[in-house]
Every structure is written in structure tokens, then in C-alpha cells.
Short mmCIF file of C-alpha atoms and ligand atoms in Angstrom, two decimals:
data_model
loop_
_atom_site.label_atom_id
_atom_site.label_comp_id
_atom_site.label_asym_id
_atom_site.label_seq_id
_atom_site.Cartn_x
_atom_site.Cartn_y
_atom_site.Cartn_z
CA UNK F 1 18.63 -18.23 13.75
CA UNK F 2 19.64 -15.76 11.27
CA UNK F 3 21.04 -18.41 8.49
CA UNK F 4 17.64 -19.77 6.88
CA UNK F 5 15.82 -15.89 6.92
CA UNK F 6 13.76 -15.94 3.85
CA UNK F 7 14.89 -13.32 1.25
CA UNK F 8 13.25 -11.93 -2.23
CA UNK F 9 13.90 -14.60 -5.27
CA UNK F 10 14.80 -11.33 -7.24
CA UNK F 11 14.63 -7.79 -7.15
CA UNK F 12 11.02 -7.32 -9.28
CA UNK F 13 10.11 -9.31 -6.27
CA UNK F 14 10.63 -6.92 -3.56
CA UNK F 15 8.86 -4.17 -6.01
CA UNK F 16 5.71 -5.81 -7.12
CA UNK F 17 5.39 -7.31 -3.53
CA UNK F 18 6.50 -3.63 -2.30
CA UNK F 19 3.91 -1.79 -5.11
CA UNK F 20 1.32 -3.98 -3.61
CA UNK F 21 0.99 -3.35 -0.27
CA UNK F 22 1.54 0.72 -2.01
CA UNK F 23 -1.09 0.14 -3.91
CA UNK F 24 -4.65 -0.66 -2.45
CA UNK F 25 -7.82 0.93 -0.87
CA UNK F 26 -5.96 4.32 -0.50
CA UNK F 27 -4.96 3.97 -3.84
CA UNK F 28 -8.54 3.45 -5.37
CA UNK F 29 -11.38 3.84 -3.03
CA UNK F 30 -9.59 7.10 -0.71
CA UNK F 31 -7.71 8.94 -3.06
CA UNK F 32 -10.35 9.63 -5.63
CA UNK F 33 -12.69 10.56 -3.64
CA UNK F 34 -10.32 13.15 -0.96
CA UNK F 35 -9.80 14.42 -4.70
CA UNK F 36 -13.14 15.06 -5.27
CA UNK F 37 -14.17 16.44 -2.15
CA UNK F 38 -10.95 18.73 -2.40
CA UNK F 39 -11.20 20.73 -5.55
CA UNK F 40 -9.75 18.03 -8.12
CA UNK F 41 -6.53 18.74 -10.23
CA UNK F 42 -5.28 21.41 -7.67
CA UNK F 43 -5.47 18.88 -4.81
CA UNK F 44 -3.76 16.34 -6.99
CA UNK F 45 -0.64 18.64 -7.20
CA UNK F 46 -0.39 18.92 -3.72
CA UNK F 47 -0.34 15.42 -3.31
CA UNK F 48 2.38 14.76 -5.53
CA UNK F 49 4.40 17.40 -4.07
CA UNK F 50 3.49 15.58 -0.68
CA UNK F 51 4.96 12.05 -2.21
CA UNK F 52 8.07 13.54 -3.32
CA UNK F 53 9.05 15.67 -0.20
CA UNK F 54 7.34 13.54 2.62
CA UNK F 55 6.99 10.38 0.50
CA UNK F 56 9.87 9.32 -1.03
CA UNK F 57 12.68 10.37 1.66
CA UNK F 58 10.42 8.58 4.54
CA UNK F 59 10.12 5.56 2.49
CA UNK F 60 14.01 5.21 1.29
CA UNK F 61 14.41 5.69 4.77
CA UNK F 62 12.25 2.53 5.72
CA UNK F 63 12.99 0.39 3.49
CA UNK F 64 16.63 0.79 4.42
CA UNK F 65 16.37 0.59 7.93
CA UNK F 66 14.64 -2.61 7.19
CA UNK F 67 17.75 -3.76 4.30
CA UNK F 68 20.26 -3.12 6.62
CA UNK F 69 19.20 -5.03 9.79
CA UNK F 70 17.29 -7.95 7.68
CA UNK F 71 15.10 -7.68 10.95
CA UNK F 72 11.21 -7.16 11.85
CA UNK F 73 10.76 -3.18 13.06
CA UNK F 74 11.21 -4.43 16.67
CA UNK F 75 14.43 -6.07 16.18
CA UNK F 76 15.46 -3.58 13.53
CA UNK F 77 15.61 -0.65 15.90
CA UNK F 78 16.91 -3.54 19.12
CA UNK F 79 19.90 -3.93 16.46
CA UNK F 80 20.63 0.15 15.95
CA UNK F 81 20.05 1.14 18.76
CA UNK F 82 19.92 0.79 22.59
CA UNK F 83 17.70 2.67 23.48
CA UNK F 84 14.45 1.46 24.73
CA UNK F 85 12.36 4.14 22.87
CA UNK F 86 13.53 2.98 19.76
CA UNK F 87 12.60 -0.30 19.93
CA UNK F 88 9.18 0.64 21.49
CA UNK F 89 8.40 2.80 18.16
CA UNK F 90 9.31 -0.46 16.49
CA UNK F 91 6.72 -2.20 18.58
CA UNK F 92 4.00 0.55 18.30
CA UNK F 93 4.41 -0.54 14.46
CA UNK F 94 3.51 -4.23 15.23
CA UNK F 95 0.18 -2.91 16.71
CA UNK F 96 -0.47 -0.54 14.15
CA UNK F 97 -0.27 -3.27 11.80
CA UNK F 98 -2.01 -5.37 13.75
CA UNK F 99 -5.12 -2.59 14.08
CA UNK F 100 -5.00 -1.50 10.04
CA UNK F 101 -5.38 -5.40 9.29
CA UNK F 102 -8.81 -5.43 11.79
CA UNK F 103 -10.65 -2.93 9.63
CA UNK F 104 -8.60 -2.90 5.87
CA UNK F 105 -9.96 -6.77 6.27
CA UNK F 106 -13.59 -5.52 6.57
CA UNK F 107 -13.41 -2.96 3.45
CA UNK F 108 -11.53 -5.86 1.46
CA UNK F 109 -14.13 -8.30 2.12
CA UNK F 110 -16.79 -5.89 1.17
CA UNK F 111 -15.03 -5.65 -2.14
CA UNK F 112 -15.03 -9.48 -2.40
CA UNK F 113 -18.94 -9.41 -1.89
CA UNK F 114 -19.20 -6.32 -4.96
CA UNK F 115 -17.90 -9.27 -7.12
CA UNK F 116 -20.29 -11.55 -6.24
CA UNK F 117 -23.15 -9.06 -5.86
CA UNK F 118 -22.33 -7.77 -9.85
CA UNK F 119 -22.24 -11.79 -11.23
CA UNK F 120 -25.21 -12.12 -9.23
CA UNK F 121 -26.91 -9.12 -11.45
CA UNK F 122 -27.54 -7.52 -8.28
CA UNK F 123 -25.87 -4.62 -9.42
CA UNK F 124 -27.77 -3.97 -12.83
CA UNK F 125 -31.08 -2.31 -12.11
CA UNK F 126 -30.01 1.28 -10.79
CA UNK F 127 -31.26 4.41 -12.17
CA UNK F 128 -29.11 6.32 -9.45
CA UNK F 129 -26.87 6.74 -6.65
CA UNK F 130 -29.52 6.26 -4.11
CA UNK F 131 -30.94 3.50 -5.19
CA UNK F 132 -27.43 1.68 -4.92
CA UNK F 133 -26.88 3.27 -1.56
CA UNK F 134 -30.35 1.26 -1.03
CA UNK F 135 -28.24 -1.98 -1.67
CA UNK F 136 -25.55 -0.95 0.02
CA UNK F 137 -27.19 0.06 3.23
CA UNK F 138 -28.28 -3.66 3.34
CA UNK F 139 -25.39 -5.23 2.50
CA UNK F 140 -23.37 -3.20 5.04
CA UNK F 141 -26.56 -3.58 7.38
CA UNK F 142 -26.19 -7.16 7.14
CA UNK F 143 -24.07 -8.62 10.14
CA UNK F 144 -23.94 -11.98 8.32
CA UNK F 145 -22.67 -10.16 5.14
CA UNK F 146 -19.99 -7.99 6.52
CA UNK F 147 -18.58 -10.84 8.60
CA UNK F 148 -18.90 -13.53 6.02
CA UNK F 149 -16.82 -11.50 3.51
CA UNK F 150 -14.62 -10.19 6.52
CA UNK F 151 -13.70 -14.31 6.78
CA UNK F 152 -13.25 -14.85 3.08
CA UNK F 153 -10.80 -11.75 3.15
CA UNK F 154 -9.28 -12.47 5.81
CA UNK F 155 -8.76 -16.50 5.12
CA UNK F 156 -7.37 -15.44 1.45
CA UNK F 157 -4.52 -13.05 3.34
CA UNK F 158 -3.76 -15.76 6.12
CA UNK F 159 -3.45 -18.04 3.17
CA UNK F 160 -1.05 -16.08 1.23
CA UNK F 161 1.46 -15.05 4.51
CA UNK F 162 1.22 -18.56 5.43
CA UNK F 163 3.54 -19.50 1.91
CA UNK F 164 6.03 -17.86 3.06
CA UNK F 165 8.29 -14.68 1.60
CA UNK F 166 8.80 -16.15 -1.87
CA UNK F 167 6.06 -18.75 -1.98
CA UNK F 168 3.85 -16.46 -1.10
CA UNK F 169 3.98 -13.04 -1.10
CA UNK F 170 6.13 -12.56 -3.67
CA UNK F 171 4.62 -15.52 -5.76
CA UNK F 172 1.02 -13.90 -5.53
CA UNK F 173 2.00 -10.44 -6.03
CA UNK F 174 3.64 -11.22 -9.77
CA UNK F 175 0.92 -12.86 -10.55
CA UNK F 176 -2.15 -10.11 -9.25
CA UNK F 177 0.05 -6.93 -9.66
CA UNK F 178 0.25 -7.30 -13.72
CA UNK F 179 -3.75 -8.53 -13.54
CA UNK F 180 -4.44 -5.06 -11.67
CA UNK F 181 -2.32 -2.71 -14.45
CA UNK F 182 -4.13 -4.46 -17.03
CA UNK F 183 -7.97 -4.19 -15.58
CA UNK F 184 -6.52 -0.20 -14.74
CA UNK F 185 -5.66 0.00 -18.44
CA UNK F 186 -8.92 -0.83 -19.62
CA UNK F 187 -11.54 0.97 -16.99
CA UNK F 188 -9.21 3.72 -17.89
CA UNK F 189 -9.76 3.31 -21.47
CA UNK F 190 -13.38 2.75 -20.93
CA UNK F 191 -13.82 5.89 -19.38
CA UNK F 192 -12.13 8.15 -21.50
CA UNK F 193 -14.32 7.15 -24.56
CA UNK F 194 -17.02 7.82 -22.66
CA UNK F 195 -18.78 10.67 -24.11
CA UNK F 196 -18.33 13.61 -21.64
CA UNK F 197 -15.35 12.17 -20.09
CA UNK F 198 -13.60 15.40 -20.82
CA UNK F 199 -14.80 17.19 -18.13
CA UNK F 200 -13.81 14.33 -15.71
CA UNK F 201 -10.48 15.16 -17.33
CA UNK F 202 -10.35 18.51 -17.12
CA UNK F 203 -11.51 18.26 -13.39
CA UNK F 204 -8.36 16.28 -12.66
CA UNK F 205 -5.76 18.62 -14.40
CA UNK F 206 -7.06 21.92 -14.56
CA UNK F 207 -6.90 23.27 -11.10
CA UNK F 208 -9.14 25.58 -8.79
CA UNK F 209 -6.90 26.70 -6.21
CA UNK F 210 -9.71 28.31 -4.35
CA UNK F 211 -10.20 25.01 -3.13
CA UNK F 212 -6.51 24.56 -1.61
CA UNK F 213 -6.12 25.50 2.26
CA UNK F 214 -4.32 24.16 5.46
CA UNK F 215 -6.70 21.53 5.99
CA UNK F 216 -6.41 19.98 1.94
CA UNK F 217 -3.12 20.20 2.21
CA UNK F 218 -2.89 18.33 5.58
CA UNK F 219 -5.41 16.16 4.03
CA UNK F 220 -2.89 15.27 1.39
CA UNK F 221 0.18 14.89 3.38
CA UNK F 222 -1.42 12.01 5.38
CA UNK F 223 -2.81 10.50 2.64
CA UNK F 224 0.66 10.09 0.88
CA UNK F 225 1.85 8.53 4.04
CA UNK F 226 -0.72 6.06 4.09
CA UNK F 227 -0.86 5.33 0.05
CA UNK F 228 3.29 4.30 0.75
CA UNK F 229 2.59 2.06 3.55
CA UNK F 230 4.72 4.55 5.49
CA UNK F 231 4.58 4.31 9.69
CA UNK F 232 4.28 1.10 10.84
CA UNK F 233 7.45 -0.94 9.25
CA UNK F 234 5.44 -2.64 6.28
CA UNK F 235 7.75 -1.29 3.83
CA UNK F 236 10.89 -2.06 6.83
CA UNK F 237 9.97 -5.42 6.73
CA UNK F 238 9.35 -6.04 3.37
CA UNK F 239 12.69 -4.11 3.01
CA UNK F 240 14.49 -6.76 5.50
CA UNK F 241 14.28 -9.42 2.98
CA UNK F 242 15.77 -7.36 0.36
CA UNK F 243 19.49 -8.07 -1.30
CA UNK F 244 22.13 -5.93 -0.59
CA UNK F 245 23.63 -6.06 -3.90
CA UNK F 246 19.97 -3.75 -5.46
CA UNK F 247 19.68 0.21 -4.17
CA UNK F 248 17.39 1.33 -1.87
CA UNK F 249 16.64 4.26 -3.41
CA UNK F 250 16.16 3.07 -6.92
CA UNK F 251 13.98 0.58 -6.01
CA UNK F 252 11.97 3.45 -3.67
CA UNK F 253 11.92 5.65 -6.91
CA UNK F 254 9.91 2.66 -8.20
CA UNK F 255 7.75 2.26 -5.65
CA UNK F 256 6.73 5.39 -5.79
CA UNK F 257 6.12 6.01 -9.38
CA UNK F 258 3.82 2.96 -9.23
CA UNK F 259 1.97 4.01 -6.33
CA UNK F 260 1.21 7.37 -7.77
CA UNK F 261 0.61 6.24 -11.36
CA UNK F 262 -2.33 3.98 -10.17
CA UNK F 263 -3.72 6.19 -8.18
CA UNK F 264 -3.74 8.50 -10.87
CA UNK F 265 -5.14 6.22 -13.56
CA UNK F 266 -7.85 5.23 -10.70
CA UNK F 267 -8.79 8.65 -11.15
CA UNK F 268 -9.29 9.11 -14.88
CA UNK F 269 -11.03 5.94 -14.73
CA UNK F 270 -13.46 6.77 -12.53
CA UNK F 271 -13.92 10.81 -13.35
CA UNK F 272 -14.47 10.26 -16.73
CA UNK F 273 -17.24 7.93 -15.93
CA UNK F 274 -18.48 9.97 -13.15
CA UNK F 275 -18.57 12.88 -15.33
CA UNK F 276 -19.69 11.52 -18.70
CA UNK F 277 -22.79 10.52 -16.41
CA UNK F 278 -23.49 13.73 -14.74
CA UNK F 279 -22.95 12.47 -11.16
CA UNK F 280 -21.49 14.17 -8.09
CA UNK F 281 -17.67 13.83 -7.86
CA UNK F 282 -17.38 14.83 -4.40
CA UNK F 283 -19.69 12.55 -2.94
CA UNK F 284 -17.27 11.01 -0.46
CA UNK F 285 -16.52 7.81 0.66
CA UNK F 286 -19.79 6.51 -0.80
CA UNK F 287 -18.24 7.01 -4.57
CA UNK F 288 -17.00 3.97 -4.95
CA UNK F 289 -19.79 1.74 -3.64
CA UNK F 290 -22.74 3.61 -4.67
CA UNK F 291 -22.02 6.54 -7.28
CA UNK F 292 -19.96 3.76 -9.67
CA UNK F 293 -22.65 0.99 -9.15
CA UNK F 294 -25.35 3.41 -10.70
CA UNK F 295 -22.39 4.84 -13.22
CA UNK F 296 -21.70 1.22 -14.23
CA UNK F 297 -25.82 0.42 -14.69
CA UNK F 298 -25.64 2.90 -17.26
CA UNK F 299 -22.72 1.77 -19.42
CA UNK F 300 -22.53 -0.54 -22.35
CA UNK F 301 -21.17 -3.77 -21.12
CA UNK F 302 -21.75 -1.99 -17.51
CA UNK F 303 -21.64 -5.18 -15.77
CA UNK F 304 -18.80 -6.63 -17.07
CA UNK F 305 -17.08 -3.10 -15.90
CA UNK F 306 -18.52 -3.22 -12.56
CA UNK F 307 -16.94 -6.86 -11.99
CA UNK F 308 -13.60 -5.67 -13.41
CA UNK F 309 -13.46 -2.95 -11.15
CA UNK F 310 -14.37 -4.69 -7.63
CA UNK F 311 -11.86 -7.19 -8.80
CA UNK F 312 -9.22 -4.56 -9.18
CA UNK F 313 -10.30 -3.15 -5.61
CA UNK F 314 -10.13 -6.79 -4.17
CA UNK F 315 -6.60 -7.44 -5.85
CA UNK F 316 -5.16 -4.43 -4.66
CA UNK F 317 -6.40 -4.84 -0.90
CA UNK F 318 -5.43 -8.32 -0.76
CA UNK F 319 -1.70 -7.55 -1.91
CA UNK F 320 -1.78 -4.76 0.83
CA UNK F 321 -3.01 -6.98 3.46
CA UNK F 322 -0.81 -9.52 3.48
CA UNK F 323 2.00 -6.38 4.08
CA UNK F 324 0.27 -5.75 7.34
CA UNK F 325 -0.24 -9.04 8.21
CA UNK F 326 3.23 -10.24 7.14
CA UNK F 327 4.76 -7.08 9.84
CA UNK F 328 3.03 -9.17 12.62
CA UNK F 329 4.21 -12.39 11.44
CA UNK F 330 7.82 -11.43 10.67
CA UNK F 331 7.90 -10.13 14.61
CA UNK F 332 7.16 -13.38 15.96
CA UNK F 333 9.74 -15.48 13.31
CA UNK F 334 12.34 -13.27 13.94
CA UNK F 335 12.03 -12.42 17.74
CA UNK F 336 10.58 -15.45 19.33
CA UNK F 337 11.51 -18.12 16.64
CA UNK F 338 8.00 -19.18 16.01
CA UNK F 339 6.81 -21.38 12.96
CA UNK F 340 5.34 -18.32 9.98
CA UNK F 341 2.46 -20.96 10.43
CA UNK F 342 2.35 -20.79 13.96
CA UNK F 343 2.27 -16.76 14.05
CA UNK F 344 0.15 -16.37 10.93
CA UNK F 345 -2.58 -19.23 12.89
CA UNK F 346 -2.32 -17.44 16.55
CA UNK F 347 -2.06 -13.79 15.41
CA UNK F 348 -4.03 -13.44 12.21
CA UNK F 349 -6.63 -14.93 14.30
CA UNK F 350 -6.44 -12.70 16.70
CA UNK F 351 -6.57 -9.97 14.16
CA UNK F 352 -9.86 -11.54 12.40
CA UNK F 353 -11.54 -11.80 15.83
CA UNK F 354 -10.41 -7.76 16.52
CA UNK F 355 -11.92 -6.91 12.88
CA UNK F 356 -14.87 -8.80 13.80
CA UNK F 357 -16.29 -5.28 15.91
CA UNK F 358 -15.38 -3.69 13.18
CA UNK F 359 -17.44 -5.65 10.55
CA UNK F 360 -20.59 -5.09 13.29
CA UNK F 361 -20.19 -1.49 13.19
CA UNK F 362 -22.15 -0.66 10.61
CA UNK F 363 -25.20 -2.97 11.90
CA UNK F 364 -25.60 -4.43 15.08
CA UNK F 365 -22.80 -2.38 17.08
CA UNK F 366 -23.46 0.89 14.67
CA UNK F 367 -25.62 2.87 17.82
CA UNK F 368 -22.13 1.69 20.16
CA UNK F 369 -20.09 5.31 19.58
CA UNK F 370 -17.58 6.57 21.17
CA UNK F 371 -17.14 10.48 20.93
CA UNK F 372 -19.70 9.35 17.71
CA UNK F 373 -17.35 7.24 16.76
CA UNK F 374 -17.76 3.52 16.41
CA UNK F 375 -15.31 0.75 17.19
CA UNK F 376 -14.47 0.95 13.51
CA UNK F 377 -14.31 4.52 13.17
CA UNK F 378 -12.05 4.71 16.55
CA UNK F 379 -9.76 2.07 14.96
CA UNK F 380 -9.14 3.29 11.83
CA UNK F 381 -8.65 6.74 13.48
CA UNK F 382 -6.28 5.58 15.82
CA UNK F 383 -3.84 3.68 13.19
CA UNK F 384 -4.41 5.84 10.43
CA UNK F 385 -4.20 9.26 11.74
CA UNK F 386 -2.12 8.95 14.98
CA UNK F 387 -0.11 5.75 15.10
CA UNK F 388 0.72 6.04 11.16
CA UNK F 389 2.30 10.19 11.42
CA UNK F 390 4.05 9.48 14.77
CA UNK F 391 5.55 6.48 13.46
CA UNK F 392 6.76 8.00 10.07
CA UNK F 393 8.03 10.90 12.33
CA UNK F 394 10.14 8.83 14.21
CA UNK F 395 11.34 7.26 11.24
CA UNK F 396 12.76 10.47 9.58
CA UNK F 397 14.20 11.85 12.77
CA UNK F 398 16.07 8.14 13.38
CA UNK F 399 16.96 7.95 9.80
CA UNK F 400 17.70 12.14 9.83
CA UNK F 401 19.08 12.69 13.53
CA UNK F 402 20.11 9.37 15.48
CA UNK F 403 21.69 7.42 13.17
CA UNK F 404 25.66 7.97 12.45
CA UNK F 405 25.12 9.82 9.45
CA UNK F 406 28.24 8.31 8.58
CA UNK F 407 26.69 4.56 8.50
CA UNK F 408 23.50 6.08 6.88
CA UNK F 409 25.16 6.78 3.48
CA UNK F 410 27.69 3.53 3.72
CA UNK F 411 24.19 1.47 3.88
CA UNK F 412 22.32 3.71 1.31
CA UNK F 413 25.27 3.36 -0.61
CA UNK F 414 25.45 -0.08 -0.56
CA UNK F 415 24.04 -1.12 -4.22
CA UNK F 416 23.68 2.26 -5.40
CA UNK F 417 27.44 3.11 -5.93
CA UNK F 418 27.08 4.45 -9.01
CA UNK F 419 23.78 6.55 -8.41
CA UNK F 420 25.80 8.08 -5.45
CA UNK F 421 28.48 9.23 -8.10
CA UNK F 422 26.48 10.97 -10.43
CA UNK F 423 24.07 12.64 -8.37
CA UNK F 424 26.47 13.48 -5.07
CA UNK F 425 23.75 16.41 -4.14
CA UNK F 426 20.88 13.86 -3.64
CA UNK F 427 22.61 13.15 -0.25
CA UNK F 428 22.26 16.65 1.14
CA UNK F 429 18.86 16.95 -0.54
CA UNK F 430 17.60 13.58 1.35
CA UNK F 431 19.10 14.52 5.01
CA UNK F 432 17.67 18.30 4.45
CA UNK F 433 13.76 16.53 4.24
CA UNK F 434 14.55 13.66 6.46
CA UNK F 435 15.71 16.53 9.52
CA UNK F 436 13.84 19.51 8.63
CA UNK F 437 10.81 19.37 6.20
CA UNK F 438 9.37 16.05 7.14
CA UNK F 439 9.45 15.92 10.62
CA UNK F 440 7.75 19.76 11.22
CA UNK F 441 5.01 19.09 8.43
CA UNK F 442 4.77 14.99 9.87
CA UNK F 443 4.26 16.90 13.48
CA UNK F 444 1.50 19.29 11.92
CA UNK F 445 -0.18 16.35 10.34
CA UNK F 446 -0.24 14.84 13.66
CA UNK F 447 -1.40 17.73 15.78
CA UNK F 448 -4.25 18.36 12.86
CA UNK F 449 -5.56 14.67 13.73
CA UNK F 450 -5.12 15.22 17.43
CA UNK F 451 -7.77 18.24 16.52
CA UNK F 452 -4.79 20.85 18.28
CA UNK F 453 -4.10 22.49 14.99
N1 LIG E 501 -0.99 1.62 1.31
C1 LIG E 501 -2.22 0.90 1.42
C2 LIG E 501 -3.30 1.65 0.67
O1 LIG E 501 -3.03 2.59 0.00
C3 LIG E 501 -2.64 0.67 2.83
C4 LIG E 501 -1.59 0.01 3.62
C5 LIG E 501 -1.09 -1.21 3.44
C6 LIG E 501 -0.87 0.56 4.63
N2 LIG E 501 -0.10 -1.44 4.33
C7 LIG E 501 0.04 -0.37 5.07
C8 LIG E 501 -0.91 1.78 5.20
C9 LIG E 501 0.92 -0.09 6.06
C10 LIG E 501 -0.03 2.06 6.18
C11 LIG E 501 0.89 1.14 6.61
O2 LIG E 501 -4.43 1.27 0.75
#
């Protein structure tokens, strides 16, 4: 069984396929706007303080849990372990991939339909935010919209997984991770020759700690567990088909540093141009889909921006999908030796028909709430803020407390000899945030969402 397991053609491979499933909505629809609503440049700090305490050790972690086995997170933790809890973790993964994919489908197909909408011209008439929340409330109103995009999504990710490791994945990710940096480069440079875009600028680097308190900061640690991919084994399994002979930690260190750099340059592209047109940068999750439309309308060349920027949100959900959806898949290869196309058929559509409430709650199931909550909202809730923290959690205290320490650093080790010689201190540094810091400020995270703290 194990002898024909599919494997990375190289080791850009596993980063541009690992950078993508990094990089997506959190990445340039969430983080931008949790910046705005949280004070700008001093909330950015405390994210990147987040990503390199919580971040990075969580996801060297994964990824080498994943390297070592060459296993799905169920098997993974079958093959460490005895213990039935640990395998269950690896299984409450599965589902939390399986849940994401429902809703991140619904979002991505929505920024499939933004293309169309701007070639259309739809999206070249607006004088101001409201009047493209107008078209947005009827787009999203629109059962036949949301679903019909939710299928086109959702058909384009099946696609992909169905191609296989290298075919596939790793195939499509060269090709639409160098197409995102480049569209990134030039919104970016769009917006900072805006005129005004200095105080988008300046609202990104020059901090107001006033702003900063328990809740941003909790804000920001869960956010940099989600913008990794952290919690549910996407980053394990993507880290299963990984060579032994590249490091773990080197390639994590890259991960990272791509992760953060978009989401960084999403934000100077879009608070300069938020800015240099006087509009509200803390004006929630609605500043993607109806501050920018009105921002773009008021640009030179606006619509030829607009279409470069839904394509940019479209490329980078699609490469993150197919991580989610690939966790499911690799599950059923590995642990019940099924065709990928017989998994990525059954299960991804199972997942479409799951998003399908999802697409519906924001027309014909929006009155069905839960706690006023809808299916969507309940969803995303439950992946997102529980499943996601109390997976990563028991990540760093497997990686931190149950694992032989001893095997730990021969396995980090392996490929990263020489990083291991000239920085001997990293290894006390990693086991001191994998034991201590990540697992009481993961457990705060989780008790904020849980509304206890
Ligand atoms: N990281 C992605 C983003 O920023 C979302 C995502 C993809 C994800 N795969 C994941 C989040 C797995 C958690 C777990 O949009």
C-alpha cells in the first residue's frame, strides 16, 4: 500500500502548494479588514508576534508530524501513537476540513461571480459603498447566484484534487501562485500612487495602541492560526508527501514569510486605495465586496483593477481549497485504499451538498438562526473558532509533551543537519513555545470563542 504514495516532484512544490492553501480568504478578505476594525499598524504587530510565537512552532510541528509518518492526520497519529485520543484528534481534523470546505466554497464562488460581475460592467456605476452593498445584497440574495458560483468553485477544486499530488496540486499551484504575486505587485503599486495613499500607509505602520486589548489580541492569535492552515492537518498532509532529504523548518520559515508578506501587501493595496478615496477602513467584512467595488468605480482603469483583484481573491481561495479538500481525500487513499477519484467523487460531493445550506443562508434559509446564527454562521464558527484552536492545541502538546522528545529532534533533524549545528538554541527555543506559550494562549483563544473568557 505504502510503495506507490504520491510525493512532491520537488521541494518549491511542497512550498507554493504549502503557500497556497497559507495564502487565501484570510489572507485578503479577513485580515485587512480585523486590521481595520482593530486600530491598524498596532494590530498588525500583534499579529506578527502571534505568527512567530504561535505560528511558526505549531506549523513546523505539523508539517513534521505529517513528513515523518507520510500518512493522512488519522493514520499519522494511528502510527505515533496508541492511543485512541490521538487518533480521534486526527479524525476531528478530517471533519474540520470537511466543514471549512462547505462554506470557504461559498465565499470562493462569490469571488468567481465578482469576475464576471466586473467584465459584465456591473461593477462600474457606483458613487459609494452603499450603492455596491445594493448589488451585493442581490447577488448574495440570489439563491441561484450563490449556488451557481458555489458549483463552479467547487467543480474547479474537485477538478484540481482529482490530478493527483503532482498533477494537480502541485501542477496548479506553480502555475496560480506566481500569477497571484504578480496581480499583488501591481494593486499594490496602484495603490500607493494613488494620491492620498499615505495615510492608508501611515494607518498600517504607525500604531495607536489605544486600540490594543485582550480581545484584539485574541483576535489576532486565531487569525494567525487560521492564515497557516494550522488545526486540522492541511499543512500534516501536505507535509506527508514531503522528501526527507529538505528541512522542515526551513521550508516552515518559508511558509511563513509568504503567508505574512501577502497579507501584508493585501493591505497596502487596499488601504492606500481605501484611504486615497476617503472611505471607512473599518467597515468590516463588507470591505472587500462593497467598500473596493465603489473604491475601484473611482479609479483610472478602475475596472481593469476590480477584475485583477477578484481574480487574485479567486486564485488564492482555490489553491486553499483544494488543501482542505485534499485532507479528506488523502484519509480515504491512505486508510481505506480508495481510488483519489473515488474519494474526491463521494466526499467532495458530499461536501458541495453540506455547503449548499450554507450558500442559502444569506437568502432563502437567512431567517433559519440558531442562537442568531445561521447554518453558515454556525459552521464557520464551529471549524474556525473551536475545531481549528483545539486542534492546533493538541498539536503543540503532542509535538511538545507526548512525543519522545528524543525522536522529535532525530525527525526535525532529518534534512536540516546543518541548521541544527549552527543554531543549537533553536531547539530549546521551539520545545519552550510548543509546551508552554502555545498551548496556555491556544487554550485562551479557545475559551474566548467558547464566550468563557
Ligand atoms: N489559510 C487559509 C486562509 O487564510 C484558509 C485555510 C485553508 C485553512 N486551509 C485551511 C484554514 C486549513 C485552516 C485549516 O484563507
Amino acid at each position: 500500500m505504502l510503495q506507490n504514495r504520491e510525493k512532491w516532484g520537488s521541494k518549491l512544490g511542497f512550498i507554493l502548494a504549502a503557500a497556497g492553501s497559507a495564502v487565501g480568504l484570510g489572507n485578503i478578505w479577513k485580515f485587512p479588514y480585523i486590521a481595520g476594525e482593530n486600530g491598524g499598524a498596532a494590530f498588525v504587530f500583534v499579529y506578527l508576534i502571534c505568527i512567530a510565537i504561535i505560528g511558526f512552532p505549531v506549523l513546523i510541528s505539523e508539517i513534521l508530524i505529517g513528513r515523518t509518518t507520510q500518512k493522512n492526520p488519522v493514520g499519522a497519529f494511528a502510527m505515533l501513537t496508541n492511543s485512541k485520543l490521538w487518533v480521534s484528534v486526527g479524525f476531528l481534523g478530517v471533519i474540520a476540513g470537511f466543514m471549512i470546505l462547505s462554506f470557504y466554497s461559498v465565499i470562493g464562488g462569490w469571488t468567481i461571480g465578482y469576475v464576471i460581475e466586473t467584465l459584465r460592467g456591473s461593477l462600474s456605476n457606483f458613487h459609494s459603498p452603499e450603492e455596491a452593498g445594493v448589488l451585493f445584497s442581490a447577488l448574495s440574495g440570489s439563491a441561484t447566484w450563490t449556488i451557481g458560483y458555489h458549483t463552479i468553485f467547487f467543480g474547479l477544486t474537485m477538478f484540481i484534487v482529482m490530478r493527483g499530488v503532482q498533477g494537480g496540486i502541485e501542477k496548479s499551484s506553480k502555475i496560480m501562485m506566481p500569477v497571484l504575486l504578480i496581480i499583488l505587485i501591481i494593486l499594490m503599486m496602484r495603490g500607493i500612487t494613488l494620491e492620498g495613499a499615505s495615510r492608508g500607509l501611515a494607518f498600517l505602520w504607525v500604531p495607536d495602541w489605544s486600540k490594543i486589548n485582550g480581545q484584539s489580541i485574541l483576535i489576532a492569535l486565531g487569525h494567525a492560526f487560521f492564515t497557516l492552515s494550522l488545526g486540522m492537518g492541511a499543512m500534516l498532509t501536505y507535509g506527508s508527501y514531503m522528501s526527507k532529504k529538505d528541512s522542515v523548518v526551513n521550508a516552515a520559515a518559508q511558509v511563513v514569510f509568504l503567508d505574512t508578506l501577502i497579507a501584508l501587501m493585501a493591505g497596502v493595496a487596499i488601504f492606500t486605495a481605501v484611504f486615497a478615496s476617503g472611505l471607512d477602513p473599518a467597515a468590516g467584512p463588507g470591505l472587500i465586496f462593497q467598500t473596493l467595488p465603489a473604491v475601484f468605480a473611482s479609479m483610472t482603469g478602475g475596472t481593469f483593477f476590480a477584475l485583477l483583484f477578484f481574480l487574485l481573491l479567486a486564485i488564492a481561495a482555490l489553491t486553499s481549497a483544494i488543501s482542505l479538500l485534499e485532507v479528506v481525500v488523502a484519509y480515504f487513499v491512505d486508510e481505506k485504499a480508495w481510488s483519489r477519484k473515488r474519494a474526491v467523487l463521494i466526499f467532495g460531493g458530499l461536501i458541495y451538498i453540506l455547503g449548499i445550506p450554507s450558500a442559502l443562508s444569506f437568502n432563502l434559509m437567512s431567517d433559519v438562526t440558531f442562537y442568531d446564527k445561521t447554518f453558515f454562521d454556525i459552521v464557520d464558527f464551529l471549524a474556525s473558532n473551536v475545531l481549528l484552536p483545539f486542534g492546533g492545541l493538541m498539536i503543540a502538546i503532542f509535538v511538545g509533551w507526548i512525543w519522545l522528545r528524543s525522536e522529535v529532534m532525530i525527525a526535525v533533524k532529518t534534512g536540516a543537519e546543518s541548521f541544527f549545528n549552527a543554531y543549537p538554541w533553536f531547539e530549546g527555543l521551539w520545545f519552550i513555545f510548543l509546551r508552554f506559550i502555545a498551548p496556555v494562549l491556544i487554550t485562551l483563544v479557545l475559551l474566548n470563542s467558547l464566550g468563557i473568557v
